[in-house]
Amino acid sequence: MDFFDRFAIPHASPAIYASMVAIGLTVIAIIAGLTYFKKWGYLWREWLTTVDHKRIGIMYLISALLMLFRGGVDAIMMRAQLAVPDNKLLDAQHYNEIFTTHGIVMIIFMAMPFIMALMNFVVPLQIGARDVAFPRLNALSFWLFFMGAMLFNISFVIGGSPDAGWTSYFPLAGTEFSESVGSNYYMIAIQIAGLGTLMTGINFITTILKMRAPGMKLMKMPMFTWASLVTNAIIVFAFPVLTVLLAMGTMDRLFGTHFFTTTNGGMDMLWANFFWVWGHPEVYILILPAFGIYSEVISTFARRNLYGYKSMVGSMVIISLLSFLVWTHHFFTMGQGALTNSIFSITTMAIAVPTGVKLFNWLFTLWKGKIEITTPMLYSLLFIPTFTIGGVTGVMLGMSAADYQYHNTMFLVAHFHMVIIPGVVFAMLAGLTFYWPKMFGFMLNEKIGKLSAWIIATSTLLAFVPMFFSGLDGQARRMYTYSESTGFGPWNMVSFIGAAGLAVGFALIVYNIYYSTRYASRDISSDPWDARSLEWATHTPVPEYNFAILPQVKSSEAFWDAKKHGHELFQGEYEKIHMPNNSGVPFILSCIFFVWGFSFVFSLWIPLILTTIGIFVCMAYRSFEKDHGHYITVAEIEETENNLRGA
Amino acid sequence: MKWVLLTFIFTIATVLTGCEPLMVLDPKGPQAETQAKDIMLSIGIMSFIVLVVFAILIFMLTKYRASKQSKDYEPPHIEGNIWVETICVGIPVLIVIFLSIVSVQSNNIVEATPKGYGDKEPLIIYASSSNWKWHFSYPEENIETVNYLYIPTDRPIEFKLYSYGPITSFWIPQLGGQKYAMSDMVNTLHLAADVPGEYMGRNANFSGKGFAENTFNVKAMSEDKFDDWVKEVKKTAKPLTEEKFAKLLEPGHLGQSTYTGTHLEFLPPPEGENGGHNHGSSHSSKAEKHDNSSETSSESEHHHQ
Ligand code: HEM
Ligand SMILES: [Cu+2]
Ligand SMILES: [Cu+2]
């Protein structure tokens, strides 16, 4: 291939040219805007170099929302293509790229940063800490994720997107069958983002174990913190597998090794096994923080303590262990025999038990409560029935003999969307609405919020329930077209209407943000929901140091006890507070990583060597740097606290 | 909520009992029948669970809404209840145990020669995929077809699956669930057809550009008719040469075609049963007996997991 040919898009279509222009114009507009309003300094000082967990959380949130729309556009295009038989909207190649990027964007670049956003913002506040254990590492995690996402997102305008499915099974994803650089992007972009995630895992485990407020024993941690702890433990065990796997895949594609090829002893199923050894725990990395959010929201708006706290914790620990023992259910059909299938069938169905325990605990949290249906609560209540449908169909998939019929069909697609959307997306939207006032100092409009919750929930059912039927009627997943005679047409039409409904629901959320930014009252208390745990004991906006005095904790609902039982949270005098300094290194290092990744994707060896050196220079710089942070004096604290109290 | 529930149940009811049965739930062979039975059984049990959850939710929401309570009502602090928790764990455990037993039994059924066909000599057909076609070799009859399959009814069929490219999955929904065809091993899938008829077959595992059209037709007919067809093929079809087969393997779509001879002679499948990649398969000893290339399988130490 000629040098420049590699950068060309393999199948240019008007849609891609249009997006190219749109991307160019947006970039120019942003640069011009920043220059015109003289915001470069502000951007650099307050955001690009920040090590404040709250700001990092907000940056994760913005990225996740952007990616939700990127993935959403892909989804709409897919459903539009399948809405009628023999549709000519997209060709096979384009469709393959779209479902591949949809899957990766949604799982890796939307759901992951969404949970990271809430974890970053909430966990330190909830445990009464001033920051995470390694603030600068935290910034690096974010920027690595961000650069990974950006690298992945330029694939469709430079060189072509991956087209072998988000599972990227070899040999299909090897150079023999997938010639464009698309799968290189897959390997490298996910690798870069994954490194960030692994660091987050270590960072948050340390934070939660070491930085809890005085008195907060493990069994007194709020449920979201528990969920985060378990999640990060899974991350630390699962992500190294992904790292190694992607490295092997990269070597197969770029250096001619034969780990997964059809020839020279390559083992195709080795990829599948490793992928799912990471991949199945990954789905629990997504769902457990969501479960944590639901626990907070449901007990807050049932105005009651969480029912069965201990069994909630226990079931999460069991789920985290079992999640590593079920990966083979993703390829019951690879011919491993009845015995192996039986074992994995049983472990798979066993996960339903602790999951069921959690569902019943939420239901019993409503018992004798005083249920108030706010937007976050509405999402949580809609989650229960929809997720149950998703969950029980998971048990059905777990029966391996029957899975021979479901595997690779729309039935599977229906199942995992019915768990991921109510499970993860509803939770994130609930969390977004719940924590919005703490993040930004005003509430989102409840009327619009509830309307969007209803639209999203009904559209989810419309979009995915038909797939259970078309799957049982023989519609395989990932088919870009089908003929009239199959009879899949009506099912897919309903699905398309549902998908369009989802788009309306998400658009409404954006409108809500716009509307509330303009019109919502800024005069709200620091505890607008009458909530229960420590994050609500802070001022709004939360000062840089979170808590002027570290709280004394007696229960998992310390703030509630303080409000209702007169328990004194903040005892003692102000003392000077030590805080970390901002640093440009994480951002610069990640920019270098971006160029490094790009060079790798296109086998540009000289830039690759230079950026590799650059990465090590940054790390060396950091290790010789003398930076002991700074102190906030008592006078400054007093001033801030008085101002905030006055507000 | 009630409304959503009712619509959902109504849709299930109309579709499942409706005029045109869903393909997977309209089995035409013993393996598919086992699977359809498991599916219906699990739908039944799972609907029960869904109903329980819906019922509790509706109860809680109607009874404990803030708007239905006095202003000064203070919800109590309840840690949990050992009985409630025992029930919430116990019943799901019992359900999972029951489903596990059913699942293990069915696993052994679908991995063995179809029930009721044990006394019959199975027909062995090698099904190999190449981008984006299916090649069916009948070694016993010494013929080969492309993109279509004729099979006799009332006789167990043993498919030997492998691939000349990406992983594919061989699937005839009405005869039974799918199994992977891979380039480095031979997989065995046991199927049988009870009723003559035409069935849809396809590759179910995404394999690139031509995946959507990667289908084949299956025609099940009485054994006499099948024998007639074989005779006819032998009389009329051209022999499959090495060059011809190499041409067929080139990526792209083809219609149906028929040959005498099979490609197994000049291009044998990946060595032996499981081609050195033993996934720990437990083939029935019966299958082993008929497969003379199986000697290597016991020596294979190569595991994927
Ligand atoms: C009740 C618990 C669950 C059970 C029993 C279960 C079971 C299964 C099974 C057996 C498969 C493989 C099916 C096949 O390949 O034919 C599968 C696939 C999948 N599940 Fe679940 N699951 C559960 C919960 C979840 C959750 C909570 C998530 C996400 C947050 C999830 C996401 C997925 C995804 C993404 C796939 C995709 C597989 C693919 O691309 O091939 N599942 N699940
Ligand atoms: Cu899994
Ligand atoms: Cu293999």
Coordinates of C-alpha atoms in Angstrom, one line a residue, chain B residues 3-127:
Chain B
W3 CA -50.5 -1.5 31.5
V4 CA -47.0 -2.4 30.4
L5 CA -47.3 -5.7 32.1
L6 CA -50.5 -6.6 30.4
T7 CA -49.3 -5.6 27.0
F8 CA -46.3 -7.7 27.5
I9 CA -48.2 -10.8 28.5
F10 CA -50.7 -10.3 25.8
T11 CA -47.9 -10.0 23.2
I12 CA -46.3 -13.2 24.4
A13 CA -49.5 -15.0 24.4
T14 CA -50.6 -14.0 20.9
V15 CA -47.2 -14.7 19.5
L16 CA -46.6 -18.0 21.2
T17 CA -50.0 -19.4 20.4
G18 CA -50.4 -17.3 17.2
C19 CA -50.9 -18.6 13.7
E20 CA -47.3 -18.7 12.6
P21 CA -45.0 -20.3 15.1
L22 CA -41.5 -18.9 15.7
M23 CA -38.9 -21.0 13.9
V24 CA -37.1 -22.2 17.0
L25 CA -40.3 -23.1 18.7
D26 CA -41.5 -25.1 15.7
P27 CA -39.0 -28.0 15.8
K28 CA -38.8 -30.7 13.1
G29 CA -36.3 -33.0 14.8
P30 CA -35.5 -34.5 18.2
Q31 CA -32.6 -32.1 19.1
A32 CA -34.6 -29.0 18.3
E33 CA -37.5 -30.5 20.2
T34 CA -35.4 -30.9 23.3
Q35 CA -34.3 -27.3 23.0
A36 CA -37.8 -26.0 22.4
K37 CA -39.0 -27.8 25.4
D38 CA -36.3 -26.3 27.6
I39 CA -37.1 -22.9 26.2
M40 CA -40.8 -23.1 26.9
L41 CA -40.1 -24.5 30.4
S42 CA -37.8 -21.7 31.2
I43 CA -40.2 -19.1 29.8
G44 CA -42.8 -20.5 32.1
I45 CA -40.7 -20.4 35.3
M46 CA -39.2 -17.1 34.4
S47 CA -42.6 -15.5 33.8
F48 CA -43.6 -16.6 37.3
I49 CA -40.5 -14.8 38.7
V50 CA -41.3 -11.7 36.6
L51 CA -44.9 -11.8 37.9
V52 CA -43.8 -12.0 41.5
V53 CA -41.5 -9.1 41.2
F54 CA -44.1 -7.0 39.4
A55 CA -46.7 -7.9 42.0
I56 CA -44.4 -6.9 44.9
L57 CA -43.5 -3.7 43.2
I58 CA -47.1 -2.7 42.5
F59 CA -48.1 -3.6 46.1
M60 CA -45.3 -1.4 47.5
L61 CA -46.0 1.5 45.2
T62 CA -49.8 1.5 45.9
K63 CA -49.4 1.1 49.6
Y64 CA -46.5 3.2 50.6
R65 CA -46.7 6.3 48.4
A66 CA -46.0 9.4 50.3
S67 CA -49.1 11.0 48.9
K68 CA -51.2 8.3 50.7
Q69 CA -49.7 8.8 54.1
S70 CA -50.1 11.3 56.8
K71 CA -47.6 14.1 56.9
D72 CA -45.9 13.1 60.1
Y73 CA -45.4 9.4 59.3
E74 CA -41.8 8.5 59.9
P75 CA -40.7 5.3 58.2
P76 CA -39.1 2.8 60.6
H77 CA -35.6 1.6 60.6
I78 CA -35.6 -2.1 59.5
E79 CA -32.3 -4.0 59.2
G80 CA -33.7 -7.1 57.6
N81 CA -35.5 -10.2 58.4
I82 CA -34.0 -13.7 58.5
W83 CA -37.2 -15.3 57.2
V84 CA -37.7 -12.9 54.3
E85 CA -34.1 -13.3 53.3
T86 CA -34.3 -17.1 53.5
I87 CA -37.2 -17.1 51.2
C88 CA -35.6 -14.6 48.8
V89 CA -32.5 -16.8 48.6
G90 CA -34.2 -20.2 49.0
I91 CA -36.7 -20.1 46.3
P92 CA -34.3 -18.8 43.6
V93 CA -31.8 -21.5 44.7
L94 CA -34.4 -24.2 44.3
I95 CA -35.3 -22.8 40.9
V96 CA -31.7 -22.7 39.8
I97 CA -31.1 -26.2 41.0
F98 CA -34.1 -27.4 39.1
L99 CA -33.0 -25.6 35.9
S100 CA -29.5 -26.9 36.4
I101 CA -30.7 -30.5 36.4
V102 CA -32.8 -29.9 33.3
S103 CA -29.9 -28.2 31.6
V104 CA -27.4 -30.9 32.4
Q105 CA -29.7 -33.6 31.0
S106 CA -30.4 -31.6 27.9
N107 CA -26.7 -31.0 27.4
N108 CA -26.1 -34.7 27.3
I109 CA -29.0 -35.2 24.9
V110 CA -28.0 -32.6 22.4
E111 CA -24.3 -33.8 22.4
A112 CA -25.3 -37.4 21.6
T113 CA -26.9 -39.3 18.8
P114 CA -30.6 -38.1 18.7
K115 CA -33.0 -40.1 20.9
G116 CA -34.8 -42.9 19.2
Y117 CA -32.3 -43.0 16.4
G118 CA -29.6 -45.0 18.3
D119 CA -30.0 -48.2 16.4
K120 CA -29.4 -46.5 13.0
E121 CA -26.1 -45.9 11.3
P122 CA -25.6 -42.1 11.3
L123 CA -25.0 -40.3 8.0
I124 CA -21.8 -38.4 8.2
I125 CA -21.6 -35.1 6.4
Y126 CA -18.6 -32.7 6.5
A127 CA -19.8 -29.1 6.5

